[in-house]
mmCIF file of C-alpha atoms in Angstrom:
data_model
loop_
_atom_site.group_PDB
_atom_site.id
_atom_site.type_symbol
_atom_site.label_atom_id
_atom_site.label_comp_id
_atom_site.label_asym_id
_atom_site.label_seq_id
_atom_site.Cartn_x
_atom_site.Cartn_y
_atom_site.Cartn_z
ATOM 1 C CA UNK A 111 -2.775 17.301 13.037
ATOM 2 C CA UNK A 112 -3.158 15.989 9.420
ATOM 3 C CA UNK A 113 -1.801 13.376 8.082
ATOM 4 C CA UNK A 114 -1.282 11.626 4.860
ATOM 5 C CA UNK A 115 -0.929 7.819 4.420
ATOM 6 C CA UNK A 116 0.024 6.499 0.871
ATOM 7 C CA UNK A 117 2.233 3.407 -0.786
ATOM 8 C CA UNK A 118 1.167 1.808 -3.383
ATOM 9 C CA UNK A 119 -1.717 -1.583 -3.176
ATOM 10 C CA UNK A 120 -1.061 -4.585 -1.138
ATOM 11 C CA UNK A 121 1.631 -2.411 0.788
ATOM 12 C CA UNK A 122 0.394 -2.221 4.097
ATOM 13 C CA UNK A 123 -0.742 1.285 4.422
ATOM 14 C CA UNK A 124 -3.668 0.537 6.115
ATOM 15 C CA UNK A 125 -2.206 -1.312 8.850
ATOM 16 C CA UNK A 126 0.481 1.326 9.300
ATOM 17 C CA UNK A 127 -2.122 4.187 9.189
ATOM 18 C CA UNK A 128 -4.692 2.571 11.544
ATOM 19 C CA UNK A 129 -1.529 1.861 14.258
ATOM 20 C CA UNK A 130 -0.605 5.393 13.951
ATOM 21 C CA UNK A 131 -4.294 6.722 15.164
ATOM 22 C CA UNK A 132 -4.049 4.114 17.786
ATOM 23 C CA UNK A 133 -0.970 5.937 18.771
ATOM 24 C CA UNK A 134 -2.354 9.217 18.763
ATOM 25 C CA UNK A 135 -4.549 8.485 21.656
ATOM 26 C CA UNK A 136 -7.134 11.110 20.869
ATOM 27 C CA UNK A 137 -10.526 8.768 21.540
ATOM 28 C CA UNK A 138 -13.285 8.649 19.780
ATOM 29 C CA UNK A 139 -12.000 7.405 16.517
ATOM 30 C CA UNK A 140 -13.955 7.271 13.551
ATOM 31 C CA UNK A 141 -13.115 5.380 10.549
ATOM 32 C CA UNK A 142 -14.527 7.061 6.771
ATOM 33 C CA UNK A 143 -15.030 4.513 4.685
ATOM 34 C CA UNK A 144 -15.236 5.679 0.876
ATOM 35 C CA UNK A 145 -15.283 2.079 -1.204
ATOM 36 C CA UNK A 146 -18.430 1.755 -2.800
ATOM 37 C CA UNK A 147 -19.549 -1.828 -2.796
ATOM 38 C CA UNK A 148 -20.131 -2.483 -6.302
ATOM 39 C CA UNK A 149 -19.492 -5.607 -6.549
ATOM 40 C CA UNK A 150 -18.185 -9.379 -4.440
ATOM 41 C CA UNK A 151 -14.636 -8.346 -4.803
ATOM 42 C CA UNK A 152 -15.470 -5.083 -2.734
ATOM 43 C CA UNK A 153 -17.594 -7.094 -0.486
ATOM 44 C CA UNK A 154 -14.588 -9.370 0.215
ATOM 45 C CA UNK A 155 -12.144 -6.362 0.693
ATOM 46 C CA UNK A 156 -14.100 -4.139 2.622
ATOM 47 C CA UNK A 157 -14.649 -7.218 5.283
ATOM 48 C CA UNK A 158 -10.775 -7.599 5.158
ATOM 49 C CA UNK A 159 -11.008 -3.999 6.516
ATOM 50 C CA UNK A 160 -13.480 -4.320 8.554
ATOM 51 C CA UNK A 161 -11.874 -7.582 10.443
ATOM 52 C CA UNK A 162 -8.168 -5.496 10.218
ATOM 53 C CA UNK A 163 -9.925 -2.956 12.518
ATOM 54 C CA UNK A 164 -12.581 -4.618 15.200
ATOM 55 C CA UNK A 165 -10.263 -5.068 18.033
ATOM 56 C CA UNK A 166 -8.998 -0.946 17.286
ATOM 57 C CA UNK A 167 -11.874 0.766 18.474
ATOM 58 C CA UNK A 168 -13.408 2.471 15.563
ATOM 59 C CA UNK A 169 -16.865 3.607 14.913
ATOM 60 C CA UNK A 170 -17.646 3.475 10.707
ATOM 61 C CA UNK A 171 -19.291 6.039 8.148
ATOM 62 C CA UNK A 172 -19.749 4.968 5.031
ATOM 63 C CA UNK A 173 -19.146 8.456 2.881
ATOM 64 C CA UNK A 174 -18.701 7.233 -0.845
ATOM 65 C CA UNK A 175 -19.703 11.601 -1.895
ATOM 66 C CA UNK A 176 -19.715 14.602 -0.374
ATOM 67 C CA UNK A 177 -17.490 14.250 2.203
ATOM 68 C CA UNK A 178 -17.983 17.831 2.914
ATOM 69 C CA UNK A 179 -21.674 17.307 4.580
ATOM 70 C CA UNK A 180 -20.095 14.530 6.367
ATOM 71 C CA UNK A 181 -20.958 15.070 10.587
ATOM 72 C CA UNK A 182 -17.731 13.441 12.877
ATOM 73 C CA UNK A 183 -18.441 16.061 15.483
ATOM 74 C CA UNK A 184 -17.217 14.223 18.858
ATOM 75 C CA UNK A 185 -14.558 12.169 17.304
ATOM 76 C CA UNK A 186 -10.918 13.178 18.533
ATOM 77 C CA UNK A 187 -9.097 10.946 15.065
ATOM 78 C CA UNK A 188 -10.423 10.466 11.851
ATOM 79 C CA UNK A 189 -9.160 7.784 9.371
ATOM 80 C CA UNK A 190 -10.510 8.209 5.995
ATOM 81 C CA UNK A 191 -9.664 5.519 3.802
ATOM 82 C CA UNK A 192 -8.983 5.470 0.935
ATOM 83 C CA UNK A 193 -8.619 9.012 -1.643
ATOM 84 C CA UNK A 194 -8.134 7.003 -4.194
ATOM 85 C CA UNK A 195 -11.839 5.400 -3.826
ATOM 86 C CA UNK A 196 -13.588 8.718 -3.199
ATOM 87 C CA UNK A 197 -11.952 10.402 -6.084
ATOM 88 C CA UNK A 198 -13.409 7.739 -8.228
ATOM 89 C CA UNK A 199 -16.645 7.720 -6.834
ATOM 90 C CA UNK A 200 -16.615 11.878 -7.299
ATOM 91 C CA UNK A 201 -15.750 11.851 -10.847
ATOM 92 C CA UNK A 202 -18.111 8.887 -11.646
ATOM 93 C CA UNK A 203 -21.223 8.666 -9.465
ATOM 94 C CA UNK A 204 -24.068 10.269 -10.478
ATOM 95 C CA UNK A 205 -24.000 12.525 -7.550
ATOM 96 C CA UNK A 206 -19.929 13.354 -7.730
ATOM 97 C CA UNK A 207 -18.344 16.528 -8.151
ATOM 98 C CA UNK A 208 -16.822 15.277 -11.455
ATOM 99 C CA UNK A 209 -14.675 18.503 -13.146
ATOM 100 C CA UNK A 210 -15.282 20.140 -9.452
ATOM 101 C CA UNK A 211 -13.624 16.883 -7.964
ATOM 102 C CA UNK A 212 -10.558 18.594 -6.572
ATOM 103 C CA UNK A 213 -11.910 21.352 -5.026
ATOM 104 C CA UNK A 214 -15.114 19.297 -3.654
ATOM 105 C CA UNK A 215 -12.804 16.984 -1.856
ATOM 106 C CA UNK A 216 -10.119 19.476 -0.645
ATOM 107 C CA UNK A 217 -13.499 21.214 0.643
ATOM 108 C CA UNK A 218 -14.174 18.336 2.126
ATOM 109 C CA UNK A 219 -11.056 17.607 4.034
ATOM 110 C CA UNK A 220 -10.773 20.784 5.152
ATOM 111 C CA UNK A 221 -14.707 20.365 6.520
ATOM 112 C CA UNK A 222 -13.441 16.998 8.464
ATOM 113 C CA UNK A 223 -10.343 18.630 9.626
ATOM 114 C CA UNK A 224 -12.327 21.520 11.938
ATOM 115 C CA UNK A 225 -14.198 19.084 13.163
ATOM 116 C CA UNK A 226 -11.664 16.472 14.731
ATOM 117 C CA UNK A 227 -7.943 17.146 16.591
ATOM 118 C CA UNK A 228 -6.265 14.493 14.134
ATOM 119 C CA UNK A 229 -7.269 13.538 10.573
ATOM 120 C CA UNK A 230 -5.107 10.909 8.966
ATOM 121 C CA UNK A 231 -5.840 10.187 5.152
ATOM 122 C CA UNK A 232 -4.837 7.127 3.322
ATOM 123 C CA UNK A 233 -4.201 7.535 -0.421
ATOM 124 C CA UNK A 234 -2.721 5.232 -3.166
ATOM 125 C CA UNK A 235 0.139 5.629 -5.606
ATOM 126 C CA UNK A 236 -1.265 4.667 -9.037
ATOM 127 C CA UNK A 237 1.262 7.073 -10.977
ATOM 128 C CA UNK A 238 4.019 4.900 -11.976
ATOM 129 C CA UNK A 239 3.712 1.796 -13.893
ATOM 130 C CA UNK A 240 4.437 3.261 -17.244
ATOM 131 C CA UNK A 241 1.020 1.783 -18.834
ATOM 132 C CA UNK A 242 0.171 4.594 -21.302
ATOM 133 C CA UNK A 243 -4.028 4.706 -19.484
ATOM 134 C CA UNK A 244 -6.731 5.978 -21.786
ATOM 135 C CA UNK A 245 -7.704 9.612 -20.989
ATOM 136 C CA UNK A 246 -10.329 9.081 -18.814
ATOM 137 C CA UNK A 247 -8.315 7.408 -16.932
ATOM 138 C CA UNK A 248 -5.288 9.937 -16.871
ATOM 139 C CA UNK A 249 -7.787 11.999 -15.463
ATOM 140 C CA UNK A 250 -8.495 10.208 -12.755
ATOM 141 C CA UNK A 251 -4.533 10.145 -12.589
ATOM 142 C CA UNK A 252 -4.179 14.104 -12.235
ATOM 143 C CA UNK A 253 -6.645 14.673 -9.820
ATOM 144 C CA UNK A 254 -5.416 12.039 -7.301
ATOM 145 C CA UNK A 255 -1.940 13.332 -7.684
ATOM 146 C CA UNK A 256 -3.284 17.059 -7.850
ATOM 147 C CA UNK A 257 -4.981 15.960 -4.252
ATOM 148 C CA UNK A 258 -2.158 14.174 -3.192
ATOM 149 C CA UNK A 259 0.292 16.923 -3.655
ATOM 150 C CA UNK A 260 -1.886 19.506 -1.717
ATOM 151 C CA UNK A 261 -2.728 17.140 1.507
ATOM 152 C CA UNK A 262 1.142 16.505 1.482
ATOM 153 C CA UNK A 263 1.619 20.547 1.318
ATOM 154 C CA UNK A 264 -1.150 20.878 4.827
ATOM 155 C CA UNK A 265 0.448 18.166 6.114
ATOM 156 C CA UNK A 266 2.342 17.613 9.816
ATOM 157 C CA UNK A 267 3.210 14.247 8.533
ATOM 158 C CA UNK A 268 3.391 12.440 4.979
ATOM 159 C CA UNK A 269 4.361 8.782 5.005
ATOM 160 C CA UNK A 270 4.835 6.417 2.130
ATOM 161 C CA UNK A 271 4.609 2.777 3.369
ATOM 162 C CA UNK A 272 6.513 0.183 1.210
ATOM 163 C CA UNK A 273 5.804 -3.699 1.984
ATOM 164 C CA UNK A 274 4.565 -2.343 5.847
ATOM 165 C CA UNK A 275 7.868 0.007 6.579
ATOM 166 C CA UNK A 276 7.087 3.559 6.169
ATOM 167 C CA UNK A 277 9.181 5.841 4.281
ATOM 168 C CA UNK A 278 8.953 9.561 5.956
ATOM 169 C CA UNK A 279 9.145 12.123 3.312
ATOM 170 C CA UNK A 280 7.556 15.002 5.356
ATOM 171 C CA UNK A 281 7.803 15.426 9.433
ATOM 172 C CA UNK A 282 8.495 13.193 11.903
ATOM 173 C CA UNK A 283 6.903 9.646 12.657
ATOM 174 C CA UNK A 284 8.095 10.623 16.781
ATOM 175 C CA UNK A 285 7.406 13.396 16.683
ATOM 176 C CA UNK A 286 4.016 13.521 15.433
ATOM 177 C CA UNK A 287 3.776 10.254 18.143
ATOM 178 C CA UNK A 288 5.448 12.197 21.274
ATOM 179 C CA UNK A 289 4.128 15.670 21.143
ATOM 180 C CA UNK A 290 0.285 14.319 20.957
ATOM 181 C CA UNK B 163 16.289 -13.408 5.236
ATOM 182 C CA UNK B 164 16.647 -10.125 3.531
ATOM 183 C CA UNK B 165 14.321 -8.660 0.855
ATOM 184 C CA UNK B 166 15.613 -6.435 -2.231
ATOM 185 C CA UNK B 167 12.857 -4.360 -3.736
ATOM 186 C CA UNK B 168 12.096 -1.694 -6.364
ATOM 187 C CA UNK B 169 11.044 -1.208 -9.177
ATOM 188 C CA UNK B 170 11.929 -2.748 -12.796
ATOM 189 C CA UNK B 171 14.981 -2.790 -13.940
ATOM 190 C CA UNK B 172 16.517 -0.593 -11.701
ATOM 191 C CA UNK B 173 19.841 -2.744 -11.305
ATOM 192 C CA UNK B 174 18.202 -4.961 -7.783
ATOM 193 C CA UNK B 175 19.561 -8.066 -8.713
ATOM 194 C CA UNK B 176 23.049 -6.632 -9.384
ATOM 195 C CA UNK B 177 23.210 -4.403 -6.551
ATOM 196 C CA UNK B 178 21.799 -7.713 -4.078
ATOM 197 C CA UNK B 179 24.858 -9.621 -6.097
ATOM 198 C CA UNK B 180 27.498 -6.893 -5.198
ATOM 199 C CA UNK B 181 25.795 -5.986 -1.366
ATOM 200 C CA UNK B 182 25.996 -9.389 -0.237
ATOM 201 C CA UNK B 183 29.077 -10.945 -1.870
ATOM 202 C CA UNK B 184 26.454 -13.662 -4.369
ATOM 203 C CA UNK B 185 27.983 -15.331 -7.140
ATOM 204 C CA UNK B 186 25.290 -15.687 -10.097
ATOM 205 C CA UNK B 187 25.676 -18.871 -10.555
ATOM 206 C CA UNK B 188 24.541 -19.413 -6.496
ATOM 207 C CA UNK B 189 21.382 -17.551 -7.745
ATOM 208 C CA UNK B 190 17.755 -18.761 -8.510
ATOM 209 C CA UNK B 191 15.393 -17.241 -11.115
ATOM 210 C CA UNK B 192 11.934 -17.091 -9.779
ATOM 211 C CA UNK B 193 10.792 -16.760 -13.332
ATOM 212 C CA UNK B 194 11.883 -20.361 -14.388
ATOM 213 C CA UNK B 195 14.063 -22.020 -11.281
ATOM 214 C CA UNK B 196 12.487 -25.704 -9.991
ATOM 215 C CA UNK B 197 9.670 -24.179 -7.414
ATOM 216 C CA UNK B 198 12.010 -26.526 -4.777
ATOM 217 C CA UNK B 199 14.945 -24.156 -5.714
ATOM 218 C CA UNK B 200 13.830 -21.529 -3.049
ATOM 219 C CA UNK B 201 14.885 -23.643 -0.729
ATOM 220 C CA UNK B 202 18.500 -24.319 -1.825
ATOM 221 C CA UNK B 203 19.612 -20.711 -3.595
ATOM 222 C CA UNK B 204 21.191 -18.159 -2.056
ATOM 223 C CA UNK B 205 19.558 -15.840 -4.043
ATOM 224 C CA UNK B 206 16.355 -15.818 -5.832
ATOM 225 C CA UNK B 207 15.337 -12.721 -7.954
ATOM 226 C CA UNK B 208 12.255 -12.087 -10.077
ATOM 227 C CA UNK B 209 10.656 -13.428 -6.690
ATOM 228 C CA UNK B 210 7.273 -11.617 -7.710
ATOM 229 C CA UNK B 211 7.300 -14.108 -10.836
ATOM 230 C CA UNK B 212 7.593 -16.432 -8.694
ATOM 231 C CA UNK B 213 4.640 -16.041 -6.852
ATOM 232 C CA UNK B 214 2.882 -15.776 -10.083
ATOM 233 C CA UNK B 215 3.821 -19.209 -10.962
ATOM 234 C CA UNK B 216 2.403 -20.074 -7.790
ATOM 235 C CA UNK B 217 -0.768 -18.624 -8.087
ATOM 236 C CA UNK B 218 -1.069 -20.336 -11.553
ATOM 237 C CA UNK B 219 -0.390 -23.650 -9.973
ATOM 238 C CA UNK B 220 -3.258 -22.807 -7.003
ATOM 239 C CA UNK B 221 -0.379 -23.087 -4.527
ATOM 240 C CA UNK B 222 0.082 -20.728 -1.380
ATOM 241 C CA UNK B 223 3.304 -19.442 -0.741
ATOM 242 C CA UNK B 224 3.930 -20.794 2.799
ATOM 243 C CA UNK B 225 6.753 -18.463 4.860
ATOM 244 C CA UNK B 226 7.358 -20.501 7.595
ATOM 245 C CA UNK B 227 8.364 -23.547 5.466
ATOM 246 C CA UNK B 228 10.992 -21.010 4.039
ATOM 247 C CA UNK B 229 12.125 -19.486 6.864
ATOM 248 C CA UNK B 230 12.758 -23.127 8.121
ATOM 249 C CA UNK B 231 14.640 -24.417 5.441
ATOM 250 C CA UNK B 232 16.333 -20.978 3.884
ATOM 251 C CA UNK B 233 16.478 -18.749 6.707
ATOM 252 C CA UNK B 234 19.473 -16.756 5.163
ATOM 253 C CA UNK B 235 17.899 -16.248 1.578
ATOM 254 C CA UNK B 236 18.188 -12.985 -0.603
ATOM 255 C CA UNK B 237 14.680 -11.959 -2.340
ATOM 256 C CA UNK B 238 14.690 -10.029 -4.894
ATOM 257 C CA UNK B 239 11.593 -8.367 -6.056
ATOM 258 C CA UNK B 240 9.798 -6.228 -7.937
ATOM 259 C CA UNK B 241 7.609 -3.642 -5.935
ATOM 260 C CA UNK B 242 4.369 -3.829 -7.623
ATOM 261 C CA UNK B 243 0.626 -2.240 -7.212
ATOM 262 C CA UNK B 244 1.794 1.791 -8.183
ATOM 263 C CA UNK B 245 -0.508 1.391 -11.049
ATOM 264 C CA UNK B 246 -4.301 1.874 -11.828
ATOM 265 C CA UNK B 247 -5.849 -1.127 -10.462
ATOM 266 C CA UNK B 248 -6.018 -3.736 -13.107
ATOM 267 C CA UNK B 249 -8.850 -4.019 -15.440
ATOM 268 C CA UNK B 250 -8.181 -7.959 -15.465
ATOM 269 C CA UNK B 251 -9.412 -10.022 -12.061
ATOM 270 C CA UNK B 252 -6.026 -12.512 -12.160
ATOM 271 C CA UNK B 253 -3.922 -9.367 -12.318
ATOM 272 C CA UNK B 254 -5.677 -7.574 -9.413
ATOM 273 C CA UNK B 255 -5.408 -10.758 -6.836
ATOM 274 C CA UNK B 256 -1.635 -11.413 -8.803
ATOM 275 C CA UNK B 257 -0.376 -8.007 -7.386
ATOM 276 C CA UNK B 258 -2.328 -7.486 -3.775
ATOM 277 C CA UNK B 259 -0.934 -11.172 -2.851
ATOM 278 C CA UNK B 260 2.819 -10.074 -3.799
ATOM 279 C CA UNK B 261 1.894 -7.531 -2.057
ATOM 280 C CA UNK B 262 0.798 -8.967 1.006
ATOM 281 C CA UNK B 263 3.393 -11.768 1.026
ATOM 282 C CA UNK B 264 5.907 -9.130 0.990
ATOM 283 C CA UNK B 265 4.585 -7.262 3.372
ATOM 284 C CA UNK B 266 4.906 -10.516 5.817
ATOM 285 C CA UNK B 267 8.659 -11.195 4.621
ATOM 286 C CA UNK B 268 9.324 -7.718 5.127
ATOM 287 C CA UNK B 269 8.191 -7.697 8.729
ATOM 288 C CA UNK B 270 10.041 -11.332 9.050
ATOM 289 C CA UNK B 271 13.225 -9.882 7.230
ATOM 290 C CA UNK B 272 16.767 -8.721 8.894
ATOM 291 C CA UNK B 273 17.433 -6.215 6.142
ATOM 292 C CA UNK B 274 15.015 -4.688 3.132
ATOM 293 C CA UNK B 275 16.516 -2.794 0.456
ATOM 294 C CA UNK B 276 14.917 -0.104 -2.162
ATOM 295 C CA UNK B 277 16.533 -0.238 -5.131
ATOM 296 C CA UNK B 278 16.492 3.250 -7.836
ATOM 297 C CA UNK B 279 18.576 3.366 -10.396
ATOM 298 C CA UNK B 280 20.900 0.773 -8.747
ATOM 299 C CA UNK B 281 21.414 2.457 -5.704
ATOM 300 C CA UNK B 282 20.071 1.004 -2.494
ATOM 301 C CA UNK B 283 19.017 2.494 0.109
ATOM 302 C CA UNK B 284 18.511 0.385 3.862
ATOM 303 C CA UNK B 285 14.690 0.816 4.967
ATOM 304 C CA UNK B 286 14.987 -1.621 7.808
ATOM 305 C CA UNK B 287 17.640 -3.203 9.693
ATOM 306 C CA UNK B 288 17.019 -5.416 12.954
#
């Protein structure tokens, strides 16, 4: 199964998305981290994560590129979090796909996805503040919301969590719950 | 408590006014109300500024001192972070800890509402 976790920052997706693979009950799970720690502030938030998550069971790989060599043979749920980070890092680290970035990660899911029963995917909604973004960034814009679009399109189940209540727009939360 | 959300101006403060029977005048505005006014109001909109006033003061928002003294309050705010991540570092910590206190009053709240283009639409009820 394949699902997609967005909502926009500070909204609770994580939460939501790490209780749902809980609920899944497909052991091992295996949580993808893609931040990059560049810097304190990523330091801080990635132990936020990693404290969010100790008493839930997950083993960690760090993938910040190339998710598409990443090995989770043996895990029964993936969480990768979050699209938004390893689109970044693919159109800016030296190693990225940069113009390939689309197709390198949908590659990539579809890599992780063979390998595991359930992938869930947390992404971010950056598209609508109405701050006119320089190009680069726009970029960065359209291939997040290119992605978006076409793990919503594979998806079982696509959830949009707003201040920790999620919003179904695709599936069913029991469903998806029940039938695993 | 209940909390209104969406995004700006989308008609949230009108539609709270209207759902719940407010009259204006029994309404706060988080933007320039006494910070002791959460307390007393029926209403307080423009909660996110609110916050941000907070945060400029160094003061934590504390729920449980709320939910003591104004257990039946109307929030109304706007539903930030579906932007870029800010460039500034104030910004960034401004809109993860609205975030984040929502997220708490949400779980704490009776009713939230999603306000587009003035129509609501019920995302939790107890």
């Amino acid at each position: 199964m394949l699902v997609l976790v967005t909502g926009g920052s500070g909204s609770g997706k994580s939460e939501f998305a790490e209780n749902l693979v809980q609920q899944l009950h497909r052991k091992p799970f295996l949580y993808i981290a893609t931040m990059y720690p560049f810097d304190e502030e990523c330091h801080k938030r990635i132990a936020r994560h990693r404290d969010m998550r100790k008493e839930k069971q997950f083993d960690t790989l760090e993938c910040y590129t190339g998710l598409k060599q990443a090995d989770v043979s043996g895990y029964g749920t993936v969480l990768l979090e979050c699209m938004s980070n390893l689109v970044a890092n693919e159109m800016y680290q030296e190693n990225g796909a940069g113009e390939q970035c689309v197709e390198v990660v949908l590659e990539g899911i579809d890599h992780i996805q063979k390998q595991c029963e359930h992938l869930v995917i947390v992404s971010n909604e950056i598209f609508s503040d109405g701050i006119p973004y320089e190009e680069e960034t726009e970029r960065y814009q359209r291939y997040l919301g290119k992605i978006n679009q076409e793990i919503a399109r594979r998806a079982d189940l696509t959830a949009e969590v707003v201040y920790s209540i999620p919003l179904i727009h695709k599936g069913s939360l029991e469903e998806c719950i029940h039938t695993v | 408590m209940i909390l209104v959300t969406g995004g700006c101006f989308q008609g949230k403060t009108t539609y709270a006014c209207e759902t719940f029977g407010i009259d204006r005048e029994d309404t706060a505005d988080g933007m320039n109300c006494l910070m002791e006014q959460i307390y007393q109001a029926k209403l307080l909109y423009h909660f996110h500024e609110y916050i941000h006033r907070l945060m400029e003061m160094g003061q934590e928002f504390v729920l449980e001192e709320l939910k003591e003294k104004n257990p039946d309050i109307i929030l109304v705010t706007n539903e930030l972070g579906y932007g870029v991540v800010p460039i500034d570092r104030f910004d960034r910590a401004y809109r993860e800890k609205t975030g984040r206190i929502c997220c708490q009053i949400a779980k704490e709240a009776k009713e939230v509402h999603r306000v587009v283009c003035g129509i609501g639409t019920v995302i939790k009820h107890d």
